[in-house]
PDB file of C-alpha atoms and ligand atoms in Angstrom:
ATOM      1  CA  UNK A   1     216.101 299.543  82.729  1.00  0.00           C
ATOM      2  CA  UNK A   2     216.114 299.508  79.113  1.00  0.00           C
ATOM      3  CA  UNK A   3     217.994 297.280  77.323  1.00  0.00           C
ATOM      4  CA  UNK A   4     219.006 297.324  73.357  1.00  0.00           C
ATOM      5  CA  UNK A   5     218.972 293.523  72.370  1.00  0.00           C
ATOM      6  CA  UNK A   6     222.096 293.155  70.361  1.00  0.00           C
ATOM      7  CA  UNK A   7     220.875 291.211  67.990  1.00  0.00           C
ATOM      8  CA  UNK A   8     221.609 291.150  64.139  1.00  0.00           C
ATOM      9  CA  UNK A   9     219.138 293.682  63.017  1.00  0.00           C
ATOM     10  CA  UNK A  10     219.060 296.189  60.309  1.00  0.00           C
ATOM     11  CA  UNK A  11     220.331 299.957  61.694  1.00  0.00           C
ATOM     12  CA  UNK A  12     216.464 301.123  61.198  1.00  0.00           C
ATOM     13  CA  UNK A  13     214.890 298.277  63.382  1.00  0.00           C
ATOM     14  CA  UNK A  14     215.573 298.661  67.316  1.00  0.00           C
ATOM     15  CA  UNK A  15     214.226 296.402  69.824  1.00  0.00           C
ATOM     16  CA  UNK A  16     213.993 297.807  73.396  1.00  0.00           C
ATOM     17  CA  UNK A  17     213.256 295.450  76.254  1.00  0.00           C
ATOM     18  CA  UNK A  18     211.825 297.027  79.506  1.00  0.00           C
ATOM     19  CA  UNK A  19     212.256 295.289  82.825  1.00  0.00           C
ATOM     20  CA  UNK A  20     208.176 295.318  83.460  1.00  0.00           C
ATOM     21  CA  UNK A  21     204.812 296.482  81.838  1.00  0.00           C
ATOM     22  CA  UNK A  22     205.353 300.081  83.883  1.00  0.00           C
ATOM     23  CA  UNK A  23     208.819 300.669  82.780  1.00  0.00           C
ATOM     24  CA  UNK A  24     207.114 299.848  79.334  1.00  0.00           C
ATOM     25  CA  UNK A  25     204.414 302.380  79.708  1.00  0.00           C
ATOM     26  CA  UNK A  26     207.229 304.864  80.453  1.00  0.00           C
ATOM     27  CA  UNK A  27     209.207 304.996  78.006  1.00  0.00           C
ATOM     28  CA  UNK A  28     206.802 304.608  75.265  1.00  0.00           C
ATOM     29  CA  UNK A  29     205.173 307.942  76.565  1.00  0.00           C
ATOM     30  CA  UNK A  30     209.066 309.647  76.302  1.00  0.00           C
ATOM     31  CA  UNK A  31     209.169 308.026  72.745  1.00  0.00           C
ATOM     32  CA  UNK A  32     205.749 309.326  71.521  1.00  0.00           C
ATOM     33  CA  UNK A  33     206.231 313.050  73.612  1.00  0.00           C
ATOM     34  CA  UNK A  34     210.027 313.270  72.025  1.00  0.00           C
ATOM     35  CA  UNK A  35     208.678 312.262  68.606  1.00  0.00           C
ATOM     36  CA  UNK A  36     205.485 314.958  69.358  1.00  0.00           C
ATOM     37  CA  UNK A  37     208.397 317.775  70.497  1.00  0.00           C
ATOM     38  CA  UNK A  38     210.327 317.083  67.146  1.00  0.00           C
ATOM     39  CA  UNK A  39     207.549 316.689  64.882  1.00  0.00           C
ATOM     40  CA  UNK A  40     206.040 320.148  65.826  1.00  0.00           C
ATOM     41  CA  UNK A  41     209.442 321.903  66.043  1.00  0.00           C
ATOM     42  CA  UNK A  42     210.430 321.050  62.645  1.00  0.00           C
ATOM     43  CA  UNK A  43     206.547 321.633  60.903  1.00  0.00           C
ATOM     44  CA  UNK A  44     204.375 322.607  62.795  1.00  0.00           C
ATOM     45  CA  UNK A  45     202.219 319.550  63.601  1.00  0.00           C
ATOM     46  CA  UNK A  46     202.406 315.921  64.076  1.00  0.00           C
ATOM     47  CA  UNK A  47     200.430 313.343  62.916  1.00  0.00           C
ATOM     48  CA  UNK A  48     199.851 310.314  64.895  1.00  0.00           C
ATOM     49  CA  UNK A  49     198.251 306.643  64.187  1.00  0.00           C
ATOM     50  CA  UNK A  50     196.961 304.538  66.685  1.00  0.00           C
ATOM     51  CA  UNK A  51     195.678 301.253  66.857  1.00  0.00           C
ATOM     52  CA  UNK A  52     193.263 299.610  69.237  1.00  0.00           C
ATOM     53  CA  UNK A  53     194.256 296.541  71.661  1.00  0.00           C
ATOM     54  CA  UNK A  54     195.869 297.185  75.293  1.00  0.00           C
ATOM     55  CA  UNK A  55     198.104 299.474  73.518  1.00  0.00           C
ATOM     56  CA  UNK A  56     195.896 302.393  74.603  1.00  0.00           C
ATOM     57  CA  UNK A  57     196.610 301.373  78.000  1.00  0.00           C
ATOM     58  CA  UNK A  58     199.834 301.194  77.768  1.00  0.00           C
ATOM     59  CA  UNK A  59     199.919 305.098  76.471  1.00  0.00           C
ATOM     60  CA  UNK A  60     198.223 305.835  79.994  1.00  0.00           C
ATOM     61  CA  UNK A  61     201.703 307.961  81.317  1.00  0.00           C
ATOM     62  CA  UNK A  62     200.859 310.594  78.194  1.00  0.00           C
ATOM     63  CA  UNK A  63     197.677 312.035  80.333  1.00  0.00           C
ATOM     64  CA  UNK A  64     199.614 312.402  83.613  1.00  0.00           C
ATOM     65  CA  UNK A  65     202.541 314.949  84.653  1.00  0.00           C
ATOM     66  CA  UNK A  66     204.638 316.210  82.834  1.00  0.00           C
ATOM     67  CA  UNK A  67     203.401 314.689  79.658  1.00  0.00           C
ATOM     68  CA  UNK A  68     199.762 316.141  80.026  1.00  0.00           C
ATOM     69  CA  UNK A  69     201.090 319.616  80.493  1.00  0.00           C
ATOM     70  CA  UNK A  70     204.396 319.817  78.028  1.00  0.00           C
ATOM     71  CA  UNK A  71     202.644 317.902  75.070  1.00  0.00           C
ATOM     72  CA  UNK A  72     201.631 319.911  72.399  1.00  0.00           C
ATOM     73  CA  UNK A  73     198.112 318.333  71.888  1.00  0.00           C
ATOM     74  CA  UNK A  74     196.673 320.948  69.839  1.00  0.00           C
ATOM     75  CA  UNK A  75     198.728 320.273  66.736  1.00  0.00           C
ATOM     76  CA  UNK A  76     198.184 316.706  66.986  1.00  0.00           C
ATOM     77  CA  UNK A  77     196.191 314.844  64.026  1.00  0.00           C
ATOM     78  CA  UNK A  78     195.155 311.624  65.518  1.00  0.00           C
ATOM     79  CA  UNK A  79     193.946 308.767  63.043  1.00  0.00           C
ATOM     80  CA  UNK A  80     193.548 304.877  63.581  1.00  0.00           C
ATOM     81  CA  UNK A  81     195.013 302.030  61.916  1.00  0.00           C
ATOM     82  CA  UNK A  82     192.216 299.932  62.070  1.00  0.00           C
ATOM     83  CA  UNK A  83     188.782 300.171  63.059  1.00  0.00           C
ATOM     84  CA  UNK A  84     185.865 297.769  63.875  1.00  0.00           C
ATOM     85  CA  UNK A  85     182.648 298.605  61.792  1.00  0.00           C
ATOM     86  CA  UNK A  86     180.359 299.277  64.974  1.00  0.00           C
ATOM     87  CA  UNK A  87     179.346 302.901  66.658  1.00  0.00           C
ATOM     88  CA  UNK A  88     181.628 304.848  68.309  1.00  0.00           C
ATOM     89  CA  UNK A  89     179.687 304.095  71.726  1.00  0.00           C
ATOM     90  CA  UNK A  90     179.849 300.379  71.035  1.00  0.00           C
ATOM     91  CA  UNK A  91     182.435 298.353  73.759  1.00  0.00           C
ATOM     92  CA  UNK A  92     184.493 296.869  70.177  1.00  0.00           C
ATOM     93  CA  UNK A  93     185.225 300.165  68.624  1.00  0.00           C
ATOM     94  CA  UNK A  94     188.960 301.321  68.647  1.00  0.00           C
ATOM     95  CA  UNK A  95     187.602 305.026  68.858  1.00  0.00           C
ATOM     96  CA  UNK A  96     185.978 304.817  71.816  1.00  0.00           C
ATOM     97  CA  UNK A  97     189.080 302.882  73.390  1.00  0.00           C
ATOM     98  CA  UNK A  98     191.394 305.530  72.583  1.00  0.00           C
ATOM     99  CA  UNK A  99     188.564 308.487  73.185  1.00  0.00           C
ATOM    100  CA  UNK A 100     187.835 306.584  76.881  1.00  0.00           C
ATOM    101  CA  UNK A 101     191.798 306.159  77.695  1.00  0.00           C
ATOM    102  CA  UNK A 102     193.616 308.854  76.787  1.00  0.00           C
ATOM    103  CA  UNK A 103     192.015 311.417  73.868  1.00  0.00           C
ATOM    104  CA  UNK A 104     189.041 312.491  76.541  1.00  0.00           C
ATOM    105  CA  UNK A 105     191.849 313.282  79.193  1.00  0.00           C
ATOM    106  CA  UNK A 106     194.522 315.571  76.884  1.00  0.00           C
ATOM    107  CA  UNK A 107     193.792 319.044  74.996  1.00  0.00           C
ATOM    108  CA  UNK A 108     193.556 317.241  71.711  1.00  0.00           C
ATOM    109  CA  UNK A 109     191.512 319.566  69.089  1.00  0.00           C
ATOM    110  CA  UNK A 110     188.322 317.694  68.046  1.00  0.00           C
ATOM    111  CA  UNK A 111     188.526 318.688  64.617  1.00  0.00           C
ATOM    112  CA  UNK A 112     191.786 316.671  64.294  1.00  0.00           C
ATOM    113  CA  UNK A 113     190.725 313.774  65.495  1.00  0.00           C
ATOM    114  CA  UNK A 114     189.631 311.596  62.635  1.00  0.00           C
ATOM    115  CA  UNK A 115     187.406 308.743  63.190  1.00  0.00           C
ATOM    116  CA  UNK A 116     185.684 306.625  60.997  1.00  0.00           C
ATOM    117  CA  UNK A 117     181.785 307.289  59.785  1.00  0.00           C
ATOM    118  CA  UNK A 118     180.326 304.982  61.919  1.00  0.00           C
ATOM    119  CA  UNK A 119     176.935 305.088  59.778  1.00  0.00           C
ATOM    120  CA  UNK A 120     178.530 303.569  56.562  1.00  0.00           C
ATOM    121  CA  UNK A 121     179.047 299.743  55.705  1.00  0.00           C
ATOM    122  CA  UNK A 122     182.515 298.459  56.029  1.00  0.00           C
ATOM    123  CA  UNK A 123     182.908 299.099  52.286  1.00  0.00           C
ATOM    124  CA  UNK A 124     181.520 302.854  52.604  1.00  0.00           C
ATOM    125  CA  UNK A 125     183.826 303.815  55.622  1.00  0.00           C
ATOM    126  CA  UNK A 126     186.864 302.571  53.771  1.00  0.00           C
ATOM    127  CA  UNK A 127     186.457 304.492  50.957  1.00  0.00           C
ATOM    128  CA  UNK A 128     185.371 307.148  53.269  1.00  0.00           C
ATOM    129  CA  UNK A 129     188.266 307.322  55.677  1.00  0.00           C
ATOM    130  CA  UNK A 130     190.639 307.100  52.268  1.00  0.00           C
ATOM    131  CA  UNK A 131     188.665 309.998  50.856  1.00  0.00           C
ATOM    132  CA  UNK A 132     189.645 311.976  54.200  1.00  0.00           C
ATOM    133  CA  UNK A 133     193.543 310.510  53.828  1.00  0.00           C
ATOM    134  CA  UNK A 134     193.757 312.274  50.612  1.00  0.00           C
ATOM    135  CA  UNK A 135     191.744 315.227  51.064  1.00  0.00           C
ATOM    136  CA  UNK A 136     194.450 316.031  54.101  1.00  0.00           C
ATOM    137  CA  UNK A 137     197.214 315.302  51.437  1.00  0.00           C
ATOM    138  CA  UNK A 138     195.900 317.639  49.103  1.00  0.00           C
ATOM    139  CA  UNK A 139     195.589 320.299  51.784  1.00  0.00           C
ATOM    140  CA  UNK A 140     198.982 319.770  53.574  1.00  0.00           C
ATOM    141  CA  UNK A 141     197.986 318.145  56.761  1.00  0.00           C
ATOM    142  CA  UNK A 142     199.701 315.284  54.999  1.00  0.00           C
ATOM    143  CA  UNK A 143     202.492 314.934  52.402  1.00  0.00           C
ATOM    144  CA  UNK A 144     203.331 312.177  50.485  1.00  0.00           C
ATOM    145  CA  UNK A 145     205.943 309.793  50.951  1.00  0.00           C
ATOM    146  CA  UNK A 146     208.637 310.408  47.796  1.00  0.00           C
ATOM    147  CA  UNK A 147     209.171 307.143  47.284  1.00  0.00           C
ATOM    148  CA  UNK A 148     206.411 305.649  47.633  1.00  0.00           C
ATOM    149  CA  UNK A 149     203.236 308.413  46.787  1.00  0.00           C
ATOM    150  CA  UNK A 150     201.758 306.926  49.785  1.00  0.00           C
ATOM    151  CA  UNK A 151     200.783 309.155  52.300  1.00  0.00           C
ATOM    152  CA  UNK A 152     203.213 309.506  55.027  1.00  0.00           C
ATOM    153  CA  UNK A 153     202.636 309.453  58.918  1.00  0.00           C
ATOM    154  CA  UNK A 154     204.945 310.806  61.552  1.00  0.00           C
ATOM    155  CA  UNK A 155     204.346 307.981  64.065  1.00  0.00           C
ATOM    156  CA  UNK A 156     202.026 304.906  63.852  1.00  0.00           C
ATOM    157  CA  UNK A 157     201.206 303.042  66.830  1.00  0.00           C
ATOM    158  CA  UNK A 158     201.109 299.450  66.554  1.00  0.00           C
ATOM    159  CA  UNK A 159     199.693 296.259  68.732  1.00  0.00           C
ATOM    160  CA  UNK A 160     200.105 292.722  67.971  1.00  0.00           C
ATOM    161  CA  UNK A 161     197.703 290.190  67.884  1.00  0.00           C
ATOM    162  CA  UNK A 162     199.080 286.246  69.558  1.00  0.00           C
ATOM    163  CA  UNK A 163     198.754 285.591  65.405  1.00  0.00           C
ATOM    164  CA  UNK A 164     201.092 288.186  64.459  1.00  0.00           C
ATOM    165  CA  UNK A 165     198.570 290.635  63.181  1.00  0.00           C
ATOM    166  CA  UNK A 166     198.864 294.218  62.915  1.00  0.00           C
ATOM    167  CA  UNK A 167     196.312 296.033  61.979  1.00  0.00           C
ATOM    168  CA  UNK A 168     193.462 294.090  61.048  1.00  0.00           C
ATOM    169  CA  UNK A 169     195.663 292.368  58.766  1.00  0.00           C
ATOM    170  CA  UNK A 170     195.707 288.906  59.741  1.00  0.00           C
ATOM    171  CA  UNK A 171     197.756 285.884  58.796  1.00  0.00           C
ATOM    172  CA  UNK A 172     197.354 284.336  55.097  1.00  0.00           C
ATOM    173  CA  UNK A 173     194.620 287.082  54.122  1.00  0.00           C
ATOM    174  CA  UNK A 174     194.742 288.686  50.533  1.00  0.00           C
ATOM    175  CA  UNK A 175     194.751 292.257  52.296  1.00  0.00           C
ATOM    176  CA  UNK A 176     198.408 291.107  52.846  1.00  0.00           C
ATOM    177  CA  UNK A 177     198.868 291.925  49.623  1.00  0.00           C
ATOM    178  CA  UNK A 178     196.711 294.526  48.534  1.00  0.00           C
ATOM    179  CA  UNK A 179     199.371 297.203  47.034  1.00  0.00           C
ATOM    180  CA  UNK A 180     196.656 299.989  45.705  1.00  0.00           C
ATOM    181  CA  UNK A 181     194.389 300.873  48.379  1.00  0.00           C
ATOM    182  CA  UNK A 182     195.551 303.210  51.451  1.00  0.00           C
ATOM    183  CA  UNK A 183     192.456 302.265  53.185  1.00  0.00           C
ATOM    184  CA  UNK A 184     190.457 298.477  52.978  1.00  0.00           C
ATOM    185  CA  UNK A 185     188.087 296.566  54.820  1.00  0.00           C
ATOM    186  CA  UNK A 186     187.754 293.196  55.796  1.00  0.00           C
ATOM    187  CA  UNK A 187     184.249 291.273  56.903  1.00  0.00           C
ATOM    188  CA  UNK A 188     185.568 288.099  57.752  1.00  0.00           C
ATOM    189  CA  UNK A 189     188.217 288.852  60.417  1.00  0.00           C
ATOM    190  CA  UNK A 190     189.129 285.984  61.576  1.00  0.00           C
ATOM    191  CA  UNK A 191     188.972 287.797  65.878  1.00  0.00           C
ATOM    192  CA  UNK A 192     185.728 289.345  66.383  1.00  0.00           C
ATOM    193  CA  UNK A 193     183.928 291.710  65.408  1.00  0.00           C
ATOM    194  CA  UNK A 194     184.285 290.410  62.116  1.00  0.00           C
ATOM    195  CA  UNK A 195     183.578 293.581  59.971  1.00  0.00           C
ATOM    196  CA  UNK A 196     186.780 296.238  60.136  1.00  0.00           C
ATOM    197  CA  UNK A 197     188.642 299.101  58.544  1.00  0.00           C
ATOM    198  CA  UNK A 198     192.267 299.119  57.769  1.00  0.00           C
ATOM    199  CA  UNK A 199     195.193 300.289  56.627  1.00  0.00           C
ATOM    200  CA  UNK A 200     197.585 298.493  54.066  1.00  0.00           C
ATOM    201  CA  UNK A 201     200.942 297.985  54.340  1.00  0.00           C
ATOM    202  CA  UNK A 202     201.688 300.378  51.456  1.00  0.00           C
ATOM    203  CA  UNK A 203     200.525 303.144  53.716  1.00  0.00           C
ATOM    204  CA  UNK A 204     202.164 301.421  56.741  1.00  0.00           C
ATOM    205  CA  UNK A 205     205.315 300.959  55.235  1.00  0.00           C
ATOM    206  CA  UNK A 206     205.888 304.707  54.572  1.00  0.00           C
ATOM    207  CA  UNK A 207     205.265 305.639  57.734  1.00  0.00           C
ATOM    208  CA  UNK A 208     208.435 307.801  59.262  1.00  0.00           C
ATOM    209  CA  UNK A 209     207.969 306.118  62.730  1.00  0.00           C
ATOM    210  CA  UNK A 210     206.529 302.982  63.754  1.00  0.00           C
ATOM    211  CA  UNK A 211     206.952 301.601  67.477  1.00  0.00           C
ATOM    212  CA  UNK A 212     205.257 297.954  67.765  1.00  0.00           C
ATOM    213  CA  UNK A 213     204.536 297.420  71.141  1.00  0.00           C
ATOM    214  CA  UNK A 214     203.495 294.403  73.257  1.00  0.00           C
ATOM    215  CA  UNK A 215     203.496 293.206  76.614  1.00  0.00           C
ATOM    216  CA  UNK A 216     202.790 290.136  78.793  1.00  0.00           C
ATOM    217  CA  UNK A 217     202.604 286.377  77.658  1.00  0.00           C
ATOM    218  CA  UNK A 218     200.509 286.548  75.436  1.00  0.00           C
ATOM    219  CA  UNK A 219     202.415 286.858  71.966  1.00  0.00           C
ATOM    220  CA  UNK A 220     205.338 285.364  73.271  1.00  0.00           C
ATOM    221  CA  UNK A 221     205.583 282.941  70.515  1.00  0.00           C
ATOM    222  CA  UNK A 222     204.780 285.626  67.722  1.00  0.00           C
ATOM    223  CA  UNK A 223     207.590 288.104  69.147  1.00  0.00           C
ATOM    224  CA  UNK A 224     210.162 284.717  68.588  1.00  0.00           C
ATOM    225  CA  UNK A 225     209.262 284.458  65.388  1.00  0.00           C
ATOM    226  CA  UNK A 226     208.759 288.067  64.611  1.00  0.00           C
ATOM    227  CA  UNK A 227     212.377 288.509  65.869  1.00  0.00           C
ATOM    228  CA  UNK A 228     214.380 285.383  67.364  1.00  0.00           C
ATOM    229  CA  UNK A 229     215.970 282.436  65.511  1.00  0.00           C
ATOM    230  CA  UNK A 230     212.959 280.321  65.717  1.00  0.00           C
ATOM    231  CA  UNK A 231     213.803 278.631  62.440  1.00  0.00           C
ATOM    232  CA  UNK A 232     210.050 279.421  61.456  1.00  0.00           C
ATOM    233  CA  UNK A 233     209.447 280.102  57.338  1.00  0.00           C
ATOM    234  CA  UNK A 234     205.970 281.963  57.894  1.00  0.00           C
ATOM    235  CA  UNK A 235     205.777 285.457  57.717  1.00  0.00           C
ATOM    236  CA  UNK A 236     203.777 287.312  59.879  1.00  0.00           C
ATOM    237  CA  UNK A 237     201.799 290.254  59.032  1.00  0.00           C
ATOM    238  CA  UNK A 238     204.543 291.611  61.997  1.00  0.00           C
ATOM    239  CA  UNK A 239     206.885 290.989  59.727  1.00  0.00           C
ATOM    240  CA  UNK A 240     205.726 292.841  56.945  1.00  0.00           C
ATOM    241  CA  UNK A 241     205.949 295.940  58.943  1.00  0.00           C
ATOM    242  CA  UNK A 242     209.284 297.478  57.502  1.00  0.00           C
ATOM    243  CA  UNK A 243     209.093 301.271  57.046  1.00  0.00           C
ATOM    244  CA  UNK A 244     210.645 303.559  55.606  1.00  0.00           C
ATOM    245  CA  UNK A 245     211.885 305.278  58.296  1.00  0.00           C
ATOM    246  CA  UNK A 246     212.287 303.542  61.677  1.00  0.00           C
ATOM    247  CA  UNK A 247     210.711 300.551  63.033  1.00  0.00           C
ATOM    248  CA  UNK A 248     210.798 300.205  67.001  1.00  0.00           C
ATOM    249  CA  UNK A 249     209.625 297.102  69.227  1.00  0.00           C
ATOM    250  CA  UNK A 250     208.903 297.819  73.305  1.00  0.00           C
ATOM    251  CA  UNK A 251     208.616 294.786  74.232  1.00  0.00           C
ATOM    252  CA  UNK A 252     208.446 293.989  78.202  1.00  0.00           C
ATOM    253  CA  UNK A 253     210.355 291.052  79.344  1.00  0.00           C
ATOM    254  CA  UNK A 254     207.364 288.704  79.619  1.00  0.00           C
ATOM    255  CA  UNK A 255     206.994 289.472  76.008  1.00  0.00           C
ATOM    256  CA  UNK A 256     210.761 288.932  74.970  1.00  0.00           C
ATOM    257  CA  UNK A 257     211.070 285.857  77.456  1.00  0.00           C
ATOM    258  CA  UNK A 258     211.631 283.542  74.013  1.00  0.00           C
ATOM    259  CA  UNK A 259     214.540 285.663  72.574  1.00  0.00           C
TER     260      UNK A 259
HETATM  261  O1  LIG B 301     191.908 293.637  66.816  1.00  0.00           O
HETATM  262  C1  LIG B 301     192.898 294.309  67.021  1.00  0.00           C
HETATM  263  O2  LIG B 301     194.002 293.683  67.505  1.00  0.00           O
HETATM  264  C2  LIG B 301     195.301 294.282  67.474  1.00  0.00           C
HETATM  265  C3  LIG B 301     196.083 293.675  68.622  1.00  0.00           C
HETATM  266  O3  LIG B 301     195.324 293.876  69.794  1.00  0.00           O
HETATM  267  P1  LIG B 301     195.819 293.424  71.251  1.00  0.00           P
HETATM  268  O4  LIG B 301     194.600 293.455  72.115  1.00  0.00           O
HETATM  269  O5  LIG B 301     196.410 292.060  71.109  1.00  0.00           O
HETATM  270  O6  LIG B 301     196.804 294.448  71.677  1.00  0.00           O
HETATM  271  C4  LIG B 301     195.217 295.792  67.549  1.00  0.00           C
HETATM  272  O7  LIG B 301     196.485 296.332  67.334  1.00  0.00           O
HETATM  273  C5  LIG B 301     194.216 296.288  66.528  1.00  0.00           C
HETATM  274  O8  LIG B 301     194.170 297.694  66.483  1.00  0.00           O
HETATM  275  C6  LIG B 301     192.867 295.764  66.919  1.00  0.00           C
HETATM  276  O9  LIG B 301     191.833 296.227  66.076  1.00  0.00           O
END
């Protein structure tokens, strides 16, 4: 059973605690197909972020019944928050994750799936994958955000790293604060491989939809800070995430066992 923690949170940041890691999986696939159902009802396509980690896993319920079949897959964009610098066929890369779990086993269009040029440095595929960001803007795949000329995703998909990261933004880094780029890189992350793509939190912030997800033990004490009364000053890269539109935890209940 779901349950809405009642805690003192702003109207646009909900936190929804699932009884187990299946429940979990469940009703993040109902989140992502309802957002999919409105996004494509309202204009015509919907463009969705994903990030690497066991979140892909945890999306597993979107390639079975009834998601597989209601879904509609061909007017999703699919892009990634982060990348490792290493060929798509190599174990580390966040393309082949999401390709092996879930893109190879739904009627996604190939086309509008948009992964990075795994033949360029980590310098050259940033720039690259920013060029492609605002070559989609200028051809209406993407709009803008108003506020914030960013452009602006329907739904991003985020993990968390036991550190807080998002992203491959990682505690105490400059790319924290980078407030120009859409798209950077980083070659001395500090969790293997070291060499990555990412996005910034300007582009992550004017995101319509965000749902952070974790489960199990693992980030236990990065979920308390992220969201209890842990008393801790330090700001995670977690807690930078604050969209414009509406930020969602899943958390299972091993992962909100400190709130
Ligand atoms: O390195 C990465 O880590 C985060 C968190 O991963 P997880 O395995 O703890 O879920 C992930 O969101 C990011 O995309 C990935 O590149």
């Amino acid at each position: 059973m779901a349950e809405t923690v009642p805690a003192t949170v702003p109207a646009k940041r909900k936190v929804e605690v699932l009884g187990s890691e299946e429940e979990l999986a469940a009703a993040l696939a109902k989140y992502v197909a309802d957002l999919s159902d409105k996004f494509v009802r309202e204009k015509g396509l919907f463009t969705v972020v994903l990030s690497g980690g066991y979140l892909i896993d945890l999306l597993r319920k979107l390639a079975e019944p009834p998601y597989v079949e209601s879904v509609e897959w061909s007017k999703w964009h699919v892009f990634w928050l982060d990348e490792r610098v290493v060929p798509k066929t190599h174990p580390d890369s966040n393309y082949k994750l999401a390709s092996d779990g879930l893109l190879s086993k739904v009627p996604v269009v190939p086309e509008n799936v948009y992964a990075i040029n795994d033949t360029l440095s980590a310098e050259g595929a940033a720039d690259d994958y920013e060029a492609c960001l605002r070559y989609l803007v200028e051809s209406g795949v993407l709009a803008p955000s108003a506020a914030s000329k960013f452009p602006k995703f329907d739904l991003m998909l985020l993990g968390m790293g036991p550190d807080g990261h998002v992203a491959s933004l990682f505690p105490g880094h400059p790319l924290l604060e980078e407030k120009e780029r859409w798209v950077t890189f980083i070659k001395d992350s500090p969790k293997p491989p070291p060499q990555r793509i990412t996005f910034t939190f300007p582009v992550i912030n004017s995101s319509e939809y965000i749902a952070l997800v974790v489960a199990g033990t693992g980030e236990v004490d990065a979920v308390h800070t992220a969201l209890g009364n842990s008393g801790d000053a330090k700001k995670l890269p977690a807690q930078m995430v604050t969209p414009e539109g509406e930020l969602t935890w899943f958390l299972d209940k091993d992962a909100a066992s400190k709130l």
